[in-house]
PDB file of C-alpha atoms in Angstrom:
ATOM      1  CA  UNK F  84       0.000   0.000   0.000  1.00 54.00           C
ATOM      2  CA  UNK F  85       2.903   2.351   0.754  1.00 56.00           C
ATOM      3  CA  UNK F  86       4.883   1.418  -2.523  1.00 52.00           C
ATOM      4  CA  UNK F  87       1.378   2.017  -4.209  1.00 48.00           C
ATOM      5  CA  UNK F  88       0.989   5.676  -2.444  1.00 46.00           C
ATOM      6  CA  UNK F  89       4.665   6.725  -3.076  1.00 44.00           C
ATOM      7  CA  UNK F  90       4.048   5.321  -6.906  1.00 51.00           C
ATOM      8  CA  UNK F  91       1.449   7.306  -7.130  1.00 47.00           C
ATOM      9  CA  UNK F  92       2.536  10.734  -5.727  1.00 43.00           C
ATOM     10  CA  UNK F  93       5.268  10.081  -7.864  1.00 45.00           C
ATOM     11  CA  UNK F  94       3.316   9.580 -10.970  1.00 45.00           C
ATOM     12  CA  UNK F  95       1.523  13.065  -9.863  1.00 43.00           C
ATOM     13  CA  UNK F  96       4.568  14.462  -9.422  1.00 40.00           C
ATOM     14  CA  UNK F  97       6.092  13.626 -13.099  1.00 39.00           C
ATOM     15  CA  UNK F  98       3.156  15.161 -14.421  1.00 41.00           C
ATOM     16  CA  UNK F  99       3.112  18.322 -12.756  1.00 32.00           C
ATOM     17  CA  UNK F 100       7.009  18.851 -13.610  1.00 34.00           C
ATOM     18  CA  UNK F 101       5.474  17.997 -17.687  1.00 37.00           C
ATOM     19  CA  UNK F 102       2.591  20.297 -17.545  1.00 36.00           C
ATOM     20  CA  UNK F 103       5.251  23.316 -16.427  1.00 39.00           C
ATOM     21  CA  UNK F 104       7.695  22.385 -18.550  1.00 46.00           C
ATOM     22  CA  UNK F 105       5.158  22.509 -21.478  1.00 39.00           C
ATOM     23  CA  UNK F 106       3.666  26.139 -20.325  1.00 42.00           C
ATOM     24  CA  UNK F 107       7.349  27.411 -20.088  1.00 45.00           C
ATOM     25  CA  UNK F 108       8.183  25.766 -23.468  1.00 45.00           C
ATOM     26  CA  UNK F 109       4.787  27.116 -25.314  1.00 59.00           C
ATOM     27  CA  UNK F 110       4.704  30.171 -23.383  1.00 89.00           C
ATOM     28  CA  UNK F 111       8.234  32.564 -23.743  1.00 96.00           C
ATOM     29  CA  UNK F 112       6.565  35.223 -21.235  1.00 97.00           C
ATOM     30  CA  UNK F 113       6.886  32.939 -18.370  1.00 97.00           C
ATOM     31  CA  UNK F 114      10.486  32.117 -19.243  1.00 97.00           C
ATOM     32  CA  UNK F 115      10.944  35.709 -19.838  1.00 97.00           C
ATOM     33  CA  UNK F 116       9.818  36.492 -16.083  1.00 97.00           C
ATOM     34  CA  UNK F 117      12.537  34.454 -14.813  1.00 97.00           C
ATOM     35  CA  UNK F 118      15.145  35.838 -17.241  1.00 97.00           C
ATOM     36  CA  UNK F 119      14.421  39.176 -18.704  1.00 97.00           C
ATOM     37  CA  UNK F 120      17.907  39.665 -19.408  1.00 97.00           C
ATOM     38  CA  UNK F 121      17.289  36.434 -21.626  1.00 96.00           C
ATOM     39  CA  UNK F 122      15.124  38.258 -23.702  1.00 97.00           C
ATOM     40  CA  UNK F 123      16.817  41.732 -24.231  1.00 96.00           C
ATOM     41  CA  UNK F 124      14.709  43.396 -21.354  1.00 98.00           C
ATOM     42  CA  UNK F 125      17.066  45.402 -19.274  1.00 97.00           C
ATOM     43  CA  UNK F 126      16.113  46.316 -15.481  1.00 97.00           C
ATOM     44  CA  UNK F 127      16.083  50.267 -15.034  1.00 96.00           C
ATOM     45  CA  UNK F 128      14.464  50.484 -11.995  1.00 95.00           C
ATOM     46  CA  UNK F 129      13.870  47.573  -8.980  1.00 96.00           C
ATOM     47  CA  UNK F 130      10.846  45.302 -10.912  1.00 96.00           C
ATOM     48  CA  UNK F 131      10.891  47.512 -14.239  1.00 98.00           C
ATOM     49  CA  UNK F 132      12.322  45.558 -16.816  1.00 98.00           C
ATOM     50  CA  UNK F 133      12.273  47.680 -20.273  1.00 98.00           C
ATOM     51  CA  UNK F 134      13.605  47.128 -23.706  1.00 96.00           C
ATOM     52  CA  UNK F 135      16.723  48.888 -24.564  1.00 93.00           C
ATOM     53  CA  UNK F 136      15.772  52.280 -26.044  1.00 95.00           C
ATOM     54  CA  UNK F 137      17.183  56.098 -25.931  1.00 96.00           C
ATOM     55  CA  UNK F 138      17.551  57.756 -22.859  1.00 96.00           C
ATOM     56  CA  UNK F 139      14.139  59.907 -23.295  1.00 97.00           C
ATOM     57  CA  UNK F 140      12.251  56.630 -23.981  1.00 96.00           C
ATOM     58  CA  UNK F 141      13.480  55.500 -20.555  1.00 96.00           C
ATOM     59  CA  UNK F 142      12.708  58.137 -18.643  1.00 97.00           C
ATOM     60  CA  UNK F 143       9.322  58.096 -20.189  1.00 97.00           C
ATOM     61  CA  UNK F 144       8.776  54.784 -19.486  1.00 97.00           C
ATOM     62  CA  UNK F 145      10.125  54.990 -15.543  1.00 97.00           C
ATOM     63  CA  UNK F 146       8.317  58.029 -14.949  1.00 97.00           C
ATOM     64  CA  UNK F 147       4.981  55.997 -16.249  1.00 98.00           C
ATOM     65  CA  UNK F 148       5.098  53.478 -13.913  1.00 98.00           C
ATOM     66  CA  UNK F 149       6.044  55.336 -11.120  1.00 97.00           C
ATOM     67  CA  UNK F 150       2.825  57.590 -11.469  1.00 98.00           C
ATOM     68  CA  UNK F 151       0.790  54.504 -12.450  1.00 98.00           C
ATOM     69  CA  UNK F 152       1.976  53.450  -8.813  1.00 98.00           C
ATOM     70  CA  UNK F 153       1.030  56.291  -7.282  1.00 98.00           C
ATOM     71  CA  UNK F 154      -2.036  56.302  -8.985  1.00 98.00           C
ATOM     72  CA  UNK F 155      -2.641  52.598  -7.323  1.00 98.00           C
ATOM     73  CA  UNK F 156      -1.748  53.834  -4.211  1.00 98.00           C
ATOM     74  CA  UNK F 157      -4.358  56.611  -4.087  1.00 97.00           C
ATOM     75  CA  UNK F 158      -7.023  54.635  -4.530  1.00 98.00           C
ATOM     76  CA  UNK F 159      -6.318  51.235  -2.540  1.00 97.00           C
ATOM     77  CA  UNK F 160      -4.328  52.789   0.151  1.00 94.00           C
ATOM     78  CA  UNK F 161      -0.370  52.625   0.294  1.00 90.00           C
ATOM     79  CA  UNK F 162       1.799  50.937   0.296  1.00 95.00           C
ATOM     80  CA  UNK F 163       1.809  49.343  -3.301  1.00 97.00           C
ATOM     81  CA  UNK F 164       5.143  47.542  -4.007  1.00 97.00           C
ATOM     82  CA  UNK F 165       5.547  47.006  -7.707  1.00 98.00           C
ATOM     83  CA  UNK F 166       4.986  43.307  -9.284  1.00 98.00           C
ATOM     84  CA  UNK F 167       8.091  42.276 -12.357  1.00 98.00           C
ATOM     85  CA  UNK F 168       7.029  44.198 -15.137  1.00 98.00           C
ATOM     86  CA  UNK F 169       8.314  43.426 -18.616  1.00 98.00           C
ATOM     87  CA  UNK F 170       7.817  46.104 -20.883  1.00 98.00           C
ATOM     88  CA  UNK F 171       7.800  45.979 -24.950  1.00 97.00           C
ATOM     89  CA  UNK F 172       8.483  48.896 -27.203  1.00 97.00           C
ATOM     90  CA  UNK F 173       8.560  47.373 -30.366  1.00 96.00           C
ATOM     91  CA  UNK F 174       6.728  44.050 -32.039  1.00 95.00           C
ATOM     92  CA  UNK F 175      10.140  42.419 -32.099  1.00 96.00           C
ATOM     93  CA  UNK F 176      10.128  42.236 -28.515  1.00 97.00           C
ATOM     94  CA  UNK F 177       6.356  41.751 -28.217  1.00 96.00           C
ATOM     95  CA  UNK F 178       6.978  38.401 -30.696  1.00 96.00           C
ATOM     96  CA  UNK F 179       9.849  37.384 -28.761  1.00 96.00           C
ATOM     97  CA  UNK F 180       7.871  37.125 -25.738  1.00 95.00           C
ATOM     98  CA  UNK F 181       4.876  35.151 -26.994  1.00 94.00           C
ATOM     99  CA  UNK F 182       3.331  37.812 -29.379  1.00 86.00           C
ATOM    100  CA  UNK F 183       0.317  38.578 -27.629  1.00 87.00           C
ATOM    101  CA  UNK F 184      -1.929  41.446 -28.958  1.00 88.00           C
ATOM    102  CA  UNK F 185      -3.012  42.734 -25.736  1.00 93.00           C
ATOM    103  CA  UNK F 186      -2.350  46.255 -24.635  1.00 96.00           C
ATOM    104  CA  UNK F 187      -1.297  44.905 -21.154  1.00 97.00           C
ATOM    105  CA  UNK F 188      -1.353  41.632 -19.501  1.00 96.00           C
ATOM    106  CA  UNK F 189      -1.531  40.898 -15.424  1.00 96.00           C
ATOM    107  CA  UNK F 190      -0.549  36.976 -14.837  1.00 96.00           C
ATOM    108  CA  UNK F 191      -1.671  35.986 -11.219  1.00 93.00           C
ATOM    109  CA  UNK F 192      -0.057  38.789  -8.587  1.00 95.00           C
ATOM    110  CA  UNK F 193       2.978  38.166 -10.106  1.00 96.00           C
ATOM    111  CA  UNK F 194       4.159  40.218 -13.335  1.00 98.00           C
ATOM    112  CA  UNK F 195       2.591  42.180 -16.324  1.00 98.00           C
ATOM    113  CA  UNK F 196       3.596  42.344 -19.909  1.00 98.00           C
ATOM    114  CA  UNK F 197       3.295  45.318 -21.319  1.00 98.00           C
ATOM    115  CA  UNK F 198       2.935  45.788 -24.966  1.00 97.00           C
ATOM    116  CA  UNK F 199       4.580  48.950 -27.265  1.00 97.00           C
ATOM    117  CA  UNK F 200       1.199  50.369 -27.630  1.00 96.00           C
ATOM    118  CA  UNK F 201       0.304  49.405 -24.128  1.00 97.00           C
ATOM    119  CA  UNK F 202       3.485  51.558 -22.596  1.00 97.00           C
ATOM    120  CA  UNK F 203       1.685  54.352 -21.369  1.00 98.00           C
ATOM    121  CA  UNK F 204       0.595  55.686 -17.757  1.00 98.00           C
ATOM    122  CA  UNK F 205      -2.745  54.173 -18.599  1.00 98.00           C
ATOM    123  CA  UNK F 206      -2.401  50.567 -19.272  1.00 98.00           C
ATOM    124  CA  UNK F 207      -0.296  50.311 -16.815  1.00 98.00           C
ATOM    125  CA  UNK F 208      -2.428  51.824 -14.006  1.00 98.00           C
ATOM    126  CA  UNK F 209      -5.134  49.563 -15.265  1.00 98.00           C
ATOM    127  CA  UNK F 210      -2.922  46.309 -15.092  1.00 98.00           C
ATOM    128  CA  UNK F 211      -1.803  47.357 -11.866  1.00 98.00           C
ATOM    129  CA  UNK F 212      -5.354  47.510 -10.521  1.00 98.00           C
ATOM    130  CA  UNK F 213      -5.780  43.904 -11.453  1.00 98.00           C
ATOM    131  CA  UNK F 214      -2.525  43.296  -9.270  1.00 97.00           C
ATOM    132  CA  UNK F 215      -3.859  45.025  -6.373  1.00 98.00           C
ATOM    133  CA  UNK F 216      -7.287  43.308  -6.750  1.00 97.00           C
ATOM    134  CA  UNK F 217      -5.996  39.868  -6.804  1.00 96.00           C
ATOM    135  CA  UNK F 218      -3.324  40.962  -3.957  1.00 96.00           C
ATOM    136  CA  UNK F 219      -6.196  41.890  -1.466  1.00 95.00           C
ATOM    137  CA  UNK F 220      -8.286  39.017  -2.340  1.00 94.00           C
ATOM    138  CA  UNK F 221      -6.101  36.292  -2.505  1.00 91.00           C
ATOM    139  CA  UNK F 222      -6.135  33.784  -4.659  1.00 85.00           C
ATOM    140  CA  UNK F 223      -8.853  31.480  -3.016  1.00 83.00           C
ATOM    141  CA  UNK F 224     -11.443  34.474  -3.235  1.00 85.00           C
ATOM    142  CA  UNK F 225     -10.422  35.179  -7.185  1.00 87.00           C
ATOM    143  CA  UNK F 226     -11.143  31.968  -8.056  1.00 83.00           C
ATOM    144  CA  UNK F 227     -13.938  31.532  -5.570  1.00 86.00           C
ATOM    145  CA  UNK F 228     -16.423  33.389  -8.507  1.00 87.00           C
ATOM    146  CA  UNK F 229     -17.539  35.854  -5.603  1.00 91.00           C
ATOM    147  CA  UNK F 230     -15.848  38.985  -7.756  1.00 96.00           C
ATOM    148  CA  UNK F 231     -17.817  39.032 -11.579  1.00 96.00           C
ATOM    149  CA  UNK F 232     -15.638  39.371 -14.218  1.00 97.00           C
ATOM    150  CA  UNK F 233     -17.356  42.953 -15.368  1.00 97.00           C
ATOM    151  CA  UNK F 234     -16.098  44.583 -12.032  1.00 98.00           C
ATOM    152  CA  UNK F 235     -12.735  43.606 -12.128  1.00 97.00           C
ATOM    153  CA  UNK F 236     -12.380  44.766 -15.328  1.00 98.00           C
ATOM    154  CA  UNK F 237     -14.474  48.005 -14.791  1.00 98.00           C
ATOM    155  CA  UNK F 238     -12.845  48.817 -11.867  1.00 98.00           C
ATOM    156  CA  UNK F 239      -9.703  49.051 -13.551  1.00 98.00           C
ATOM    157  CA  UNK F 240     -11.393  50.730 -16.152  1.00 98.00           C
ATOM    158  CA  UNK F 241     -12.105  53.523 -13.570  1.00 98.00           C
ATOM    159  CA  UNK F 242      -8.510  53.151 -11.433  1.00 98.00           C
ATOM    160  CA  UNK F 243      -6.972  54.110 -14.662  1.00 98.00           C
ATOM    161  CA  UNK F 244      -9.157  56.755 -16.040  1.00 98.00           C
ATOM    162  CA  UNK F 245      -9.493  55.480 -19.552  1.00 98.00           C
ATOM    163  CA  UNK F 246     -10.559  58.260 -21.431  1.00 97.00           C
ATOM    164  CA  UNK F 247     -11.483  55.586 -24.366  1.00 96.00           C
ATOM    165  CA  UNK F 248     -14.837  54.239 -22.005  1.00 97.00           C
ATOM    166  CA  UNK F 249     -15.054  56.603 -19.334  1.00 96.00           C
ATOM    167  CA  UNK F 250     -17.768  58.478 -21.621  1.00 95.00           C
ATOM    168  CA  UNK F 251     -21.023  56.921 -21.394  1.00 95.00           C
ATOM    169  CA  UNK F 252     -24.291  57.389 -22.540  1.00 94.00           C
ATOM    170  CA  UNK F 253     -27.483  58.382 -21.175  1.00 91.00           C
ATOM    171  CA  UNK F 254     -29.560  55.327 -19.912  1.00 90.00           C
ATOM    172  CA  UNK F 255     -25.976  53.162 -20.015  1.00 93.00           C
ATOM    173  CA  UNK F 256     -25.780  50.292 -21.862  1.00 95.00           C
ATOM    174  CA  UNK F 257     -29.052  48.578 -21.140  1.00 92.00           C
ATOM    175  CA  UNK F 258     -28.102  45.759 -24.155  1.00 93.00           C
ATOM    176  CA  UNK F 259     -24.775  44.794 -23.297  1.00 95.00           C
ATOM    177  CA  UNK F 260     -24.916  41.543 -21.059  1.00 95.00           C
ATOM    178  CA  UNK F 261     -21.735  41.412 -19.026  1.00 97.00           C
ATOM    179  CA  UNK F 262     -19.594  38.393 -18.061  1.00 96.00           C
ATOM    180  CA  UNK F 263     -19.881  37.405 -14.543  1.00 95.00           C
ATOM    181  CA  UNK F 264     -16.759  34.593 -15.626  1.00 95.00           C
ATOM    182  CA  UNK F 265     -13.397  35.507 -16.549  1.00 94.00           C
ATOM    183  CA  UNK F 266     -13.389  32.879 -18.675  1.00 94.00           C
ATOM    184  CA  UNK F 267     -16.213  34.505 -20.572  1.00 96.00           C
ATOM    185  CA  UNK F 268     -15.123  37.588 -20.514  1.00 96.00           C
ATOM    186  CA  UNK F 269     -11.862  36.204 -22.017  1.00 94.00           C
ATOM    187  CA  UNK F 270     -13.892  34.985 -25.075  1.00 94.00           C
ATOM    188  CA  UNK F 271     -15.637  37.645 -25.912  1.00 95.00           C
ATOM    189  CA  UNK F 272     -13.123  40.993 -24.964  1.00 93.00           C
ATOM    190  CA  UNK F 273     -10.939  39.980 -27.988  1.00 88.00           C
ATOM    191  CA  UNK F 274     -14.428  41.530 -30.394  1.00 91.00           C
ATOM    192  CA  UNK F 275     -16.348  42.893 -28.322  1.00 95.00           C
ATOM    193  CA  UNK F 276     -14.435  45.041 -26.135  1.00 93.00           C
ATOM    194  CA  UNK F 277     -15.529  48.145 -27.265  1.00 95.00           C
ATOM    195  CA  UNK F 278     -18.558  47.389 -25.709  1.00 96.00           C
ATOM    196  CA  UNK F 279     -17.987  45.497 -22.879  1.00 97.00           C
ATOM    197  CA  UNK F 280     -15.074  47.702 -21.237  1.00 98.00           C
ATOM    198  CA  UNK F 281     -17.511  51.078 -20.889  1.00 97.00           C
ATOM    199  CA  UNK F 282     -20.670  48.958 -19.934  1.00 98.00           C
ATOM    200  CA  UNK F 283     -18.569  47.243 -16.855  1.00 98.00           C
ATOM    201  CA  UNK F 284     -17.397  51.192 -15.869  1.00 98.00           C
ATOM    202  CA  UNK F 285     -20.631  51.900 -16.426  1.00 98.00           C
ATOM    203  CA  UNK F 286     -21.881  49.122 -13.926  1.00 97.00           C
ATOM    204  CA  UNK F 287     -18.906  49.876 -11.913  1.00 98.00           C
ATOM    205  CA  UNK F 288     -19.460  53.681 -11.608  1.00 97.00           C
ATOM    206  CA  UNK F 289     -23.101  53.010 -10.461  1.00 96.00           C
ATOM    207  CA  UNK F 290     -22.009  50.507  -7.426  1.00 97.00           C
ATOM    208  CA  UNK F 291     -19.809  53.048  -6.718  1.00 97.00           C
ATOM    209  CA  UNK F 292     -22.132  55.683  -6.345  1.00 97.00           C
ATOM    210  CA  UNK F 293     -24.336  53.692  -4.512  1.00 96.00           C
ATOM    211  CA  UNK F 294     -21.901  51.945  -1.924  1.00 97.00           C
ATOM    212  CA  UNK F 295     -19.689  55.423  -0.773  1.00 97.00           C
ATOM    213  CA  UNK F 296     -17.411  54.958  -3.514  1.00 97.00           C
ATOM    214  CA  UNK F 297     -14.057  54.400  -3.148  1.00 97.00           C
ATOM    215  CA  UNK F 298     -14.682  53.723   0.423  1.00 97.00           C
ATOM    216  CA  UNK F 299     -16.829  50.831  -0.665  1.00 97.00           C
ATOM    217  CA  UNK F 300     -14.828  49.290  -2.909  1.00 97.00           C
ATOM    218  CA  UNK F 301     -11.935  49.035  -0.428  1.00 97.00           C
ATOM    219  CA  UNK F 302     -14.749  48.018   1.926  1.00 97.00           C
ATOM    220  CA  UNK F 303     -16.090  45.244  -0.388  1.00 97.00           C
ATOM    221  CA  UNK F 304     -12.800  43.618  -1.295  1.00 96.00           C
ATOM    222  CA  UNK F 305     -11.302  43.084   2.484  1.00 95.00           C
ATOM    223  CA  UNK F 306     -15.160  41.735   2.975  1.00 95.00           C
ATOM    224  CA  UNK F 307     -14.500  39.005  -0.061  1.00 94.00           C
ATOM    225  CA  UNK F 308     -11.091  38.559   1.374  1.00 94.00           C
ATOM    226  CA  UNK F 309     -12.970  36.940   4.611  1.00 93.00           C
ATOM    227  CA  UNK F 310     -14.768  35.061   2.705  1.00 91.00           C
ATOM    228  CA  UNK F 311     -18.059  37.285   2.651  1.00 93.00           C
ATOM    229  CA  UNK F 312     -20.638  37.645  -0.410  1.00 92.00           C
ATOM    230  CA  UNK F 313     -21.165  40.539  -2.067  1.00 93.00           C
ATOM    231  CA  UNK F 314     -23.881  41.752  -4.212  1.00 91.00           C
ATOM    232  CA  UNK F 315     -22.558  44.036  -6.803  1.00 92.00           C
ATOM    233  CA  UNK F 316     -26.055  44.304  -9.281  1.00 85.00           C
TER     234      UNK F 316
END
């Protein structure tokens, strides 16, 4: 029976070490995270891993983040220690590390990939929100299903001040179902996200206004934390 168990953790154990090996072999951006030297990303401040570019690029770029922090920090409460960030300036870089058309990317807590398009003070911010989120829920309550999709993303939508679906119009966006699953919303933000982005700040903005605001939010997110159940409709 032992010789069975330790056979079969064993087994488990082989497969876990294939499963990572394949993610890390079909995804660069995770092998890129452990060496972004590896893949031409050079570290100009603690966590901020840029391509190489002029010196005005680079202070661009630094100065970005650091607002985008402070930006995170006003509205979750400070601290807010940075996650990795690998940023892209050009589609060579963006190919090298998987080739991914998003603006910005968060994966887990961890790090974001930022794309050359995305490598402004607003992507960032927004990616960053989705750090903080996930930070003050934990990982348990993200998966749980207790946070929909649609205020995640609207959230950040708001965090960030996205000038591209922060105008809405009157009535709101009465048609537009919104994902409660990030799987879902996954699916459908690749062709629909000019849609679904201002409906969730639409959604979002409403809560807010309902539930003392910023206030409410922090409020709601150390209650999902503990395992509470909130009704965001």
């Amino acid at each position: 029976m032992r010789r069975l168990f330790k056979i079969t953790c064993f087994g488990g154990l082989l497969l876990l070490v294939g499963a990572l090996g394949w993610v890390f072999y079909k995804e660069p951006v995770f092998r890129a995270y452990l060496c972004p030297s590896c893949f031409g990303l050079t570290e100009i401040e603690p966590h901020i891993y840029l391509e190489q570019t002029d010196d005005a690029t680079r202070t661009q770029s630094r100065a970005d983040v650091l607002k985008a922090q402070r930006d995170i920090e006003a509205f979750f409460q400070p601290p807010f220690s940075l996650p990795t960030m690998l940023i892209c300036l050009t589609e060579i870089c963006q190919n090298r590390l998987g080739g991914s058309q998003a603006l910005g990317l968060a994966y887990g807590t961890v790090f974001i990939l930022i794309s050359p398009k995305g490598a402004n003070r607003t992507i960032i911010t927004h990616e960053l929100a989705h750090i903080a989120v996930g930070r003050r829920l934990g990982s348990l309550a993200m998966v749980s299903g207790r946070l929909p999709a649609w205020f995640f993303e609207g959230l950040a939508v708001i965090v960030s001040r996205d000038a591209r679906y922060l105008t809405f119009p009157k009535g709101g966006y009465p048609d537009v179902a919104l994902p409660s699953s990030f799987r879902e919303w996954r699916r459908r933000a690749e062709l629909e996200h000019a849609q679904l982005y201002p409906a969730a700040a639409f959604k979002v903005s409403q809560w807010m206004d309902q539930n003392d605001g910023v206030f409410g939010v922090r409020v709601a997110l150390k209650a999902l934390a503990e395992g509470e159940v909130i009704n965001f409709n």
